[in-house]
Amino acid sequence: MPGPTLTDIARAAEVSTATVSHALNGTGRIGDATRRRVRETATRLGYGTPGPPRSRTLGIAVTTFPTAWNYTEVAYFSRAVTAATSAAHARGYALTTLPADRAGDDSWHRLTVDGMLIMDSPRGDPMVHALRARGIPLVFDGVPGDPRPGDHWVDNDHEATTREVLDHLAASGARRIALQSGSGDEHYARAVTAAYAGWCAERGVDPLVVPFDVTDGQGRAFDALLRGPDRADAVYAAYDPGGRQLLAAAARLGLGVPDELRVVCASEDPGYATTRPPVTTVTLDPERTARAAVGLLVDLIEGGGRTAPGPVVVPAGLLVRYSSRAQPAAG
């Protein structure tokens, strides 16, 4: 069936067709509230469903936090964007990297792309809502916050990876293992935390979870956890800066790594191989994930949506270094 016309949108929004045209094209002298209401009405009615590829351009964005932050400074996202760009070029498409703080505005209602790769999409993602309504093909890096039948995404098995890390720490001699997990609403944080809680429940131990704070460069959030006779003797940091935060906390509190504190961090930062001591890391293989996601997206665009839905699973890897080594047997 044909999509809604400007007249349909004008009737639903209770404005003139000229106002609708100005609102959708970013022209004219109309109020922000009116412009926003018209665009929201257009999205709700499904206006702007694209036909065959017009721009030979793909978009990529991280929408976990609707604030201004430069995700390309984080090793995982930097490597993913580079690999996605290469993969898009190999298929004859340009790739536009969009800033994170646009996730909450209305620019998604007029974004000109043939398809969108969305990384770490949370529940209630306004950008996803707008692009779905426009019929723009979407592929997700990580399980979308609001998955629908027919969605496509690429992800790691975070439960299996988390359990592998915890089993490794337990085998090295750790008895009180804590988790530094994210405070966002993305699937990654929820999956890692749930896997950790399940692992602890199976062993009859209380979970110890410290919220990740990117501004806590000295790791002071760990101070209470790392003091006292019942302190944690190992921590899995599920986010990139966590390893360095833990090293800073251990140095400040006089704890030897790994003799008194074992550390594992999920990170793509090669610098962890040369810290003192070198830190064991988990790699989520962002290059492979990004290449698979771009391939899925282009297939969706060029195949008219006939690509089979569901997840593509990319294996993670545990790179064991000195920070989590086993202690020699006594005697």
mmCIF file of C-alpha atoms in Angstrom:
data_model
loop_
_atom_site.group_PDB
_atom_site.id
_atom_site.type_symbol
_atom_site.label_atom_id
_atom_site.label_comp_id
_atom_site.label_asym_id
_atom_site.label_seq_id
_atom_site.Cartn_x
_atom_site.Cartn_y
_atom_site.Cartn_z
ATOM 1 C CA MET A 1 0.000 0.000 0.000
ATOM 2 C CA PRO A 2 1.228 3.544 -0.679
ATOM 3 C CA GLY A 3 2.719 5.423 2.250
ATOM 4 C CA PRO A 4 1.193 8.502 3.851
ATOM 5 C CA THR A 5 1.129 11.762 1.915
ATOM 6 C CA LEU A 6 1.931 15.249 3.158
ATOM 7 C CA THR A 7 -1.809 15.815 3.369
ATOM 8 C CA ASP A 8 -2.206 12.768 5.633
ATOM 9 C CA ILE A 9 0.518 14.080 7.933
ATOM 10 C CA ALA A 10 -0.928 17.599 7.928
ATOM 11 C CA ARG A 11 -4.365 16.271 8.892
ATOM 12 C CA ALA A 12 -2.954 14.128 11.729
ATOM 13 C CA ALA A 13 -0.713 16.919 13.036
ATOM 14 C CA GLU A 14 -3.409 19.591 12.559
ATOM 15 C CA VAL A 15 -1.214 21.873 10.447
ATOM 16 C CA SER A 16 -1.051 22.918 6.806
ATOM 17 C CA THR A 17 0.731 20.881 4.122
ATOM 18 C CA ALA A 18 3.170 23.772 3.709
ATOM 19 C CA THR A 19 4.078 23.504 7.393
ATOM 20 C CA VAL A 20 4.614 19.759 6.977
ATOM 21 C CA SER A 21 6.929 20.372 4.033
ATOM 22 C CA HIS A 22 8.944 22.959 5.963
ATOM 23 C CA ALA A 23 9.155 20.722 9.052
ATOM 24 C CA LEU A 24 10.371 17.661 7.157
ATOM 25 C CA ASN A 25 12.883 19.587 5.050
ATOM 26 C CA GLY A 26 14.254 21.798 7.809
ATOM 27 C CA THR A 27 13.133 24.988 6.105
ATOM 28 C CA GLY A 28 10.673 27.768 6.844
ATOM 29 C CA ARG A 29 10.049 29.819 9.949
ATOM 30 C CA ILE A 30 8.077 27.514 12.237
ATOM 31 C CA GLY A 31 8.420 26.856 15.955
ATOM 32 C CA ASP A 32 10.543 24.039 17.300
ATOM 33 C CA ALA A 33 7.576 22.418 19.026
ATOM 34 C CA THR A 34 5.575 22.395 15.785
ATOM 35 C CA ARG A 35 8.507 21.065 13.786
ATOM 36 C CA ARG A 36 9.019 18.294 16.334
ATOM 37 C CA ARG A 37 5.312 17.385 16.409
ATOM 38 C CA VAL A 38 5.157 17.153 12.629
ATOM 39 C CA ARG A 39 8.240 14.933 12.433
ATOM 40 C CA GLU A 40 6.964 12.676 15.200
ATOM 41 C CA THR A 41 3.638 12.386 13.394
ATOM 42 C CA ALA A 42 5.401 11.563 10.130
ATOM 43 C CA THR A 43 7.435 8.873 11.864
ATOM 44 C CA ARG A 44 4.358 7.395 13.525
ATOM 45 C CA LEU A 45 2.546 7.213 10.186
ATOM 46 C CA GLY A 46 5.544 5.584 8.487
ATOM 47 C CA TYR A 47 6.423 8.452 6.176
ATOM 48 C CA GLY A 48 9.664 8.260 4.229
ATOM 49 C CA THR A 49 10.028 4.507 3.637
ATOM 50 C CA PRO A 50 12.932 4.248 1.219
ATOM 51 C CA GLY A 51 12.980 2.348 -2.022
ATOM 52 C CA PRO A 52 16.143 0.899 -3.621
ATOM 53 C CA PRO A 53 19.494 2.328 -2.489
ATOM 54 C CA ARG A 54 19.807 5.982 -3.428
ATOM 55 C CA SER A 55 22.904 7.292 -1.717
ATOM 56 C CA ARG A 56 25.265 4.275 -1.555
ATOM 57 C CA THR A 57 25.888 5.430 2.013
ATOM 58 C CA LEU A 58 25.652 3.533 5.289
ATOM 59 C CA GLY A 59 25.510 5.079 8.745
ATOM 60 C CA ILE A 60 27.070 3.933 12.014
ATOM 61 C CA ALA A 61 26.462 5.248 15.529
ATOM 62 C CA VAL A 62 26.648 4.270 19.186
ATOM 63 C CA THR A 63 23.430 5.156 21.020
ATOM 64 C CA THR A 64 24.008 3.694 24.500
ATOM 65 C CA PHE A 65 24.228 7.114 26.137
ATOM 66 C CA PRO A 66 22.302 10.047 24.579
ATOM 67 C CA THR A 67 25.035 12.500 25.548
ATOM 68 C CA ALA A 68 28.053 14.067 23.887
ATOM 69 C CA TRP A 69 30.933 11.587 24.116
ATOM 70 C CA ASN A 70 33.500 10.559 21.537
ATOM 71 C CA TYR A 71 33.123 6.810 21.234
ATOM 72 C CA THR A 72 35.898 6.630 18.626
ATOM 73 C CA GLU A 73 38.373 7.267 21.470
ATOM 74 C CA VAL A 74 37.421 3.874 22.961
ATOM 75 C CA ALA A 75 39.517 1.074 21.482
ATOM 76 C CA TYR A 76 36.575 -1.265 20.768
ATOM 77 C CA PHE A 77 34.577 1.331 18.856
ATOM 78 C CA SER A 78 37.617 2.777 17.099
ATOM 79 C CA ARG A 79 38.589 -0.621 15.736
ATOM 80 C CA ALA A 80 34.990 -1.456 14.841
ATOM 81 C CA VAL A 81 34.508 1.796 12.921
ATOM 82 C CA THR A 82 37.754 1.270 10.989
ATOM 83 C CA ALA A 83 36.796 -2.290 10.047
ATOM 84 C CA ALA A 84 33.231 -1.249 9.148
ATOM 85 C CA THR A 85 34.569 1.496 6.879
ATOM 86 C CA SER A 86 36.816 -0.953 5.057
ATOM 87 C CA ALA A 87 33.999 -3.485 4.702
ATOM 88 C CA ALA A 88 31.594 -0.831 3.387
ATOM 89 C CA HIS A 89 34.114 0.398 0.828
ATOM 90 C CA ALA A 90 34.675 -3.170 -0.352
ATOM 91 C CA ARG A 91 30.950 -3.397 -1.126
ATOM 92 C CA GLY A 92 30.871 -0.026 -2.879
ATOM 93 C CA TYR A 93 29.351 2.044 -0.055
ATOM 94 C CA ALA A 94 30.494 5.077 1.883
ATOM 95 C CA LEU A 95 30.212 4.950 5.683
ATOM 96 C CA THR A 96 29.138 7.975 7.718
ATOM 97 C CA THR A 97 30.084 7.949 11.415
ATOM 98 C CA LEU A 98 27.485 9.865 13.385
ATOM 99 C CA PRO A 99 28.067 11.566 16.764
ATOM 100 C CA ALA A 100 26.523 9.969 19.834
ATOM 101 C CA ASP A 101 24.709 13.094 21.023
ATOM 102 C CA ARG A 102 22.434 13.091 17.967
ATOM 103 C CA ALA A 103 20.609 10.024 19.283
ATOM 104 C CA GLY A 104 18.143 12.154 21.224
ATOM 105 C CA ASP A 105 17.367 14.833 18.641
ATOM 106 C CA ASP A 106 15.166 14.730 15.566
ATOM 107 C CA SER A 107 17.894 14.419 12.918
ATOM 108 C CA TRP A 108 17.057 10.731 12.458
ATOM 109 C CA HIS A 109 13.812 11.779 10.813
ATOM 110 C CA ARG A 110 15.742 13.214 7.848
ATOM 111 C CA LEU A 111 18.970 11.193 7.845
ATOM 112 C CA THR A 112 19.876 10.107 4.294
ATOM 113 C CA VAL A 113 21.377 6.622 4.433
ATOM 114 C CA ASP A 114 20.512 3.338 2.757
ATOM 115 C CA GLY A 115 21.016 1.404 5.988
ATOM 116 C CA MET A 116 22.235 1.869 9.549
ATOM 117 C CA LEU A 117 24.617 -0.073 11.798
ATOM 118 C CA ILE A 118 23.702 0.644 15.416
ATOM 119 C CA MET A 119 26.067 -0.247 18.242
ATOM 120 C CA ASP A 120 24.931 -0.952 21.820
ATOM 121 C CA SER A 121 21.348 0.174 21.302
ATOM 122 C CA PRO A 122 19.484 0.537 24.648
ATOM 123 C CA ARG A 123 15.808 -0.037 25.335
ATOM 124 C CA GLY A 124 13.588 2.796 24.132
ATOM 125 C CA ASP A 125 16.212 3.992 21.635
ATOM 126 C CA PRO A 126 14.627 7.020 19.867
ATOM 127 C CA MET A 127 16.898 6.691 16.851
ATOM 128 C CA VAL A 128 15.867 3.076 16.309
ATOM 129 C CA HIS A 129 12.208 4.049 16.639
ATOM 130 C CA ALA A 130 12.562 6.755 13.991
ATOM 131 C CA LEU A 131 14.506 4.626 11.507
ATOM 132 C CA ARG A 132 12.188 1.632 11.920
ATOM 133 C CA ALA A 133 9.227 3.858 11.121
ATOM 134 C CA ARG A 134 10.958 5.066 7.966
ATOM 135 C CA GLY A 135 11.658 1.495 6.866
ATOM 136 C CA ILE A 136 15.444 1.940 6.768
ATOM 137 C CA PRO A 137 17.290 -1.406 7.081
ATOM 138 C CA LEU A 138 19.002 -1.832 10.452
ATOM 139 C CA VAL A 139 21.705 -4.173 11.749
ATOM 140 C CA PHE A 140 22.838 -4.091 15.365
ATOM 141 C CA ASP A 141 26.220 -4.650 16.998
ATOM 142 C CA GLY A 142 24.937 -6.345 20.144
ATOM 143 C CA VAL A 143 21.396 -7.463 20.877
ATOM 144 C CA PRO A 144 19.045 -4.481 20.368
ATOM 145 C CA GLY A 145 17.362 -3.139 23.471
ATOM 146 C CA ASP A 146 13.947 -3.675 21.925
ATOM 147 C CA PRO A 147 14.365 -6.687 19.598
ATOM 148 C CA ARG A 148 11.652 -7.503 17.115
ATOM 149 C CA PRO A 149 11.000 -10.568 14.969
ATOM 150 C CA GLY A 150 13.068 -10.158 11.823
ATOM 151 C CA ASP A 151 15.853 -8.132 13.454
ATOM 152 C CA HIS A 152 19.484 -8.809 12.581
ATOM 153 C CA TRP A 153 22.422 -8.457 14.956
ATOM 154 C CA VAL A 154 25.990 -9.594 15.523
ATOM 155 C CA ASP A 155 27.211 -10.287 19.039
ATOM 156 C CA ASN A 156 29.456 -12.376 21.273
ATOM 157 C CA ASP A 157 28.256 -15.054 23.682
ATOM 158 C CA HIS A 158 28.649 -12.884 26.774
ATOM 159 C CA GLU A 159 27.429 -15.547 29.187
ATOM 160 C CA ALA A 160 29.990 -18.092 27.984
ATOM 161 C CA THR A 161 32.760 -15.476 27.950
ATOM 162 C CA THR A 162 31.977 -14.239 31.465
ATOM 163 C CA ARG A 163 31.950 -17.779 32.817
ATOM 164 C CA GLU A 164 35.276 -18.507 31.109
ATOM 165 C CA VAL A 165 36.827 -15.481 32.837
ATOM 166 C CA LEU A 166 35.398 -16.415 36.247
ATOM 167 C CA ASP A 167 36.483 -20.041 35.905
ATOM 168 C CA HIS A 168 39.981 -18.858 34.952
ATOM 169 C CA LEU A 169 40.203 -16.631 38.021
ATOM 170 C CA ALA A 170 38.921 -19.394 40.296
ATOM 171 C CA ALA A 171 41.452 -21.836 38.843
ATOM 172 C CA SER A 172 44.227 -19.318 39.548
ATOM 173 C CA GLY A 173 43.320 -19.400 43.233
ATOM 174 C CA ALA A 174 40.844 -16.524 43.608
ATOM 175 C CA ARG A 175 38.088 -17.026 46.166
ATOM 176 C CA ARG A 176 36.310 -13.659 46.286
ATOM 177 C CA ILE A 177 35.740 -12.536 42.695
ATOM 178 C CA ALA A 178 34.032 -9.208 42.038
ATOM 179 C CA LEU A 179 32.634 -7.704 38.845
ATOM 180 C CA GLN A 180 32.912 -4.156 37.622
ATOM 181 C CA SER A 181 29.898 -3.821 35.322
ATOM 182 C CA GLY A 182 28.297 -1.044 33.329
ATOM 183 C CA SER A 183 25.516 1.210 34.537
ATOM 184 C CA GLY A 184 23.975 1.595 31.082
ATOM 185 C CA ASP A 185 20.915 -0.189 29.737
ATOM 186 C CA GLU A 186 22.661 -1.914 26.850
ATOM 187 C CA HIS A 187 22.406 -5.687 26.497
ATOM 188 C CA TYR A 188 26.127 -6.178 27.146
ATOM 189 C CA ALA A 189 25.993 -4.851 30.707
ATOM 190 C CA ARG A 190 22.849 -6.809 31.528
ATOM 191 C CA ALA A 191 24.171 -10.059 30.017
ATOM 192 C CA VAL A 192 27.553 -9.925 31.775
ATOM 193 C CA THR A 193 25.984 -9.051 35.126
ATOM 194 C CA ALA A 194 23.387 -11.824 34.838
ATOM 195 C CA ALA A 195 26.052 -14.396 33.927
ATOM 196 C CA TYR A 196 28.166 -13.332 36.914
ATOM 197 C CA ALA A 197 25.176 -13.525 39.284
ATOM 198 C CA GLY A 198 24.320 -17.006 37.993
ATOM 199 C CA TRP A 199 27.921 -18.203 38.417
ATOM 200 C CA CYS A 200 27.981 -16.912 42.010
ATOM 201 C CA ALA A 201 24.610 -18.504 42.828
ATOM 202 C CA GLU A 202 25.815 -21.896 41.629
ATOM 203 C CA ARG A 203 28.715 -21.678 44.106
ATOM 204 C CA GLY A 204 26.739 -20.258 47.002
ATOM 205 C CA VAL A 205 28.673 -16.995 47.182
ATOM 206 C CA ASP A 206 27.366 -13.444 47.318
ATOM 207 C CA PRO A 207 27.940 -11.377 44.170
ATOM 208 C CA LEU A 208 30.124 -8.274 44.501
ATOM 209 C CA VAL A 209 29.305 -5.739 41.792
ATOM 210 C CA VAL A 210 30.967 -2.336 41.401
ATOM 211 C CA PRO A 211 29.358 0.113 38.920
ATOM 212 C CA PHE A 212 31.690 1.311 36.182
ATOM 213 C CA ASP A 213 32.503 5.025 36.283
ATOM 214 C CA VAL A 214 34.577 6.311 33.371
ATOM 215 C CA THR A 215 35.609 9.391 35.379
ATOM 216 C CA ASP A 216 37.087 7.327 38.255
ATOM 217 C CA GLY A 217 40.649 7.258 36.966
ATOM 218 C CA GLN A 218 42.105 6.293 40.372
ATOM 219 C CA GLY A 219 39.659 3.442 40.905
ATOM 220 C CA ARG A 220 38.399 4.791 44.229
ATOM 221 C CA ALA A 221 35.111 2.936 43.754
ATOM 222 C CA PHE A 222 37.091 -0.236 44.568
ATOM 223 C CA ASP A 223 38.470 1.001 47.906
ATOM 224 C CA ALA A 224 35.791 -0.526 50.154
ATOM 225 C CA LEU A 225 35.806 -3.742 48.142
ATOM 226 C CA LEU A 226 39.583 -4.198 48.442
ATOM 227 C CA ARG A 227 39.910 -3.534 52.187
ATOM 228 C CA GLY A 228 39.398 -5.796 55.167
ATOM 229 C CA PRO A 229 39.804 -9.515 55.855
ATOM 230 C CA ASP A 230 36.940 -10.473 53.550
ATOM 231 C CA ARG A 231 38.081 -8.286 50.653
ATOM 232 C CA ALA A 232 37.860 -9.303 46.992
ATOM 233 C CA ASP A 233 40.991 -11.020 45.678
ATOM 234 C CA ALA A 234 40.054 -10.817 41.984
ATOM 235 C CA VAL A 235 38.021 -8.464 39.782
ATOM 236 C CA TYR A 236 36.688 -8.825 36.246
ATOM 237 C CA ALA A 237 36.340 -5.338 34.747
ATOM 238 C CA ALA A 238 33.864 -5.536 31.881
ATOM 239 C CA TYR A 239 34.796 -2.143 30.400
ATOM 240 C CA ASP A 240 37.977 -0.833 28.818
ATOM 241 C CA PRO A 241 39.348 1.587 31.488
ATOM 242 C CA GLY A 242 38.596 -0.823 34.336
ATOM 243 C CA GLY A 243 41.967 -2.573 34.219
ATOM 244 C CA ARG A 244 43.900 0.651 34.702
ATOM 245 C CA GLN A 245 41.510 1.763 37.426
ATOM 246 C CA LEU A 246 42.179 -1.490 39.271
ATOM 247 C CA LEU A 247 45.953 -1.158 38.909
ATOM 248 C CA ALA A 248 45.717 2.372 40.330
ATOM 249 C CA ALA A 249 43.561 1.179 43.244
ATOM 250 C CA ALA A 250 45.923 -1.715 43.998
ATOM 251 C CA ALA A 251 48.948 0.593 44.017
ATOM 252 C CA ARG A 252 47.217 3.081 46.306
ATOM 253 C CA LEU A 253 46.131 0.349 48.745
ATOM 254 C CA GLY A 254 49.443 -1.509 48.651
ATOM 255 C CA LEU A 255 48.090 -4.690 47.051
ATOM 256 C CA GLY A 256 50.344 -6.756 44.829
ATOM 257 C CA VAL A 257 49.006 -7.861 41.429
ATOM 258 C CA PRO A 258 48.503 -10.798 41.053
ATOM 259 C CA ASP A 259 49.753 -12.018 44.468
ATOM 260 C CA GLU A 260 46.982 -10.244 46.378
ATOM 261 C CA LEU A 261 44.651 -9.126 43.580
ATOM 262 C CA ARG A 262 44.054 -10.771 40.222
ATOM 263 C CA VAL A 263 42.793 -8.564 37.403
ATOM 264 C CA VAL A 264 41.033 -9.293 34.102
ATOM 265 C CA CYS A 265 39.663 -6.562 31.838
ATOM 266 C CA ALA A 266 37.513 -6.667 28.699
ATOM 267 C CA SER A 267 39.424 -4.383 26.347
ATOM 268 C CA GLU A 268 40.859 -4.073 22.855
ATOM 269 C CA ASP A 269 43.602 -1.698 24.040
ATOM 270 C CA PRO A 270 47.025 -3.187 23.139
ATOM 271 C CA GLY A 271 48.553 -1.068 25.888
ATOM 272 C CA TYR A 272 47.437 -3.625 28.456
ATOM 273 C CA ALA A 273 50.235 -5.890 27.210
ATOM 274 C CA THR A 274 52.813 -3.415 28.549
ATOM 275 C CA THR A 275 51.273 -2.175 31.804
ATOM 276 C CA ARG A 276 52.993 -3.110 35.064
ATOM 277 C CA PRO A 277 52.066 -5.870 35.375
ATOM 278 C CA PRO A 278 50.612 -6.802 31.967
ATOM 279 C CA VAL A 279 46.834 -7.237 32.310
ATOM 280 C CA THR A 280 44.843 -10.253 31.144
ATOM 281 C CA THR A 281 42.214 -9.067 28.671
ATOM 282 C CA VAL A 282 39.119 -10.324 26.912
ATOM 283 C CA THR A 283 38.869 -9.431 23.230
ATOM 284 C CA LEU A 284 35.408 -9.272 21.658
ATOM 285 C CA ASP A 285 36.956 -9.143 18.166
ATOM 286 C CA PRO A 286 35.381 -5.852 16.997
ATOM 287 C CA GLU A 287 36.852 -6.163 13.483
ATOM 288 C CA ARG A 288 35.137 -9.473 12.799
ATOM 289 C CA THR A 289 31.916 -8.211 14.365
ATOM 290 C CA ALA A 290 31.901 -5.026 12.270
ATOM 291 C CA ARG A 291 32.693 -6.832 9.018
ATOM 292 C CA ALA A 292 29.884 -9.322 9.628
ATOM 293 C CA ALA A 293 27.442 -6.541 10.494
ATOM 294 C CA VAL A 294 28.230 -4.513 7.377
ATOM 295 C CA GLY A 295 27.903 -7.617 5.225
ATOM 296 C CA LEU A 296 24.476 -8.314 6.721
ATOM 297 C CA LEU A 297 23.397 -4.714 6.212
ATOM 298 C CA VAL A 298 24.403 -4.570 2.560
ATOM 299 C CA ASP A 299 22.716 -7.915 1.926
ATOM 300 C CA LEU A 300 19.538 -6.527 3.496
ATOM 301 C CA ILE A 301 19.660 -3.415 1.318
ATOM 302 C CA GLU A 302 20.432 -5.164 -1.920
ATOM 303 C CA GLY A 303 18.325 -8.250 -1.244
ATOM 304 C CA GLY A 304 15.178 -6.388 -0.298
ATOM 305 C CA GLY A 305 15.168 -7.693 3.273
ATOM 306 C CA ARG A 306 15.261 -11.366 2.336
ATOM 307 C CA THR A 307 18.283 -12.164 4.539
ATOM 308 C CA ALA A 308 17.397 -14.663 7.285
ATOM 309 C CA PRO A 309 16.958 -12.838 10.625
ATOM 310 C CA GLY A 310 18.570 -13.667 13.945
ATOM 311 C CA PRO A 311 21.969 -13.400 15.598
ATOM 312 C CA VAL A 312 25.440 -13.982 14.194
ATOM 313 C CA VAL A 313 27.767 -15.043 17.022
ATOM 314 C CA VAL A 314 31.425 -13.965 16.990
ATOM 315 C CA PRO A 315 33.731 -15.834 19.406
ATOM 316 C CA ALA A 316 35.486 -13.823 22.107
ATOM 317 C CA GLY A 317 39.023 -14.606 23.283
ATOM 318 C CA LEU A 318 40.797 -14.638 26.650
ATOM 319 C CA LEU A 319 44.383 -13.325 26.444
ATOM 320 C CA VAL A 320 46.013 -14.506 29.662
ATOM 321 C CA ARG A 321 48.811 -12.311 31.041
ATOM 322 C CA TYR A 322 50.645 -11.878 34.341
ATOM 323 C CA SER A 323 47.828 -10.056 36.213
ATOM 324 C CA SER A 324 45.775 -13.227 36.624
ATOM 325 C CA ARG A 325 48.410 -15.935 36.824
ATOM 326 C CA ALA A 326 48.019 -18.795 39.290
ATOM 327 C CA GLN A 327 49.959 -18.654 42.533
ATOM 328 C CA PRO A 328 52.619 -21.301 43.116
ATOM 329 C CA ALA A 329 51.646 -24.094 45.508
ATOM 330 C CA ALA A 330 52.791 -23.604 49.100
ATOM 331 C CA GLY A 331 55.713 -25.686 50.294
#
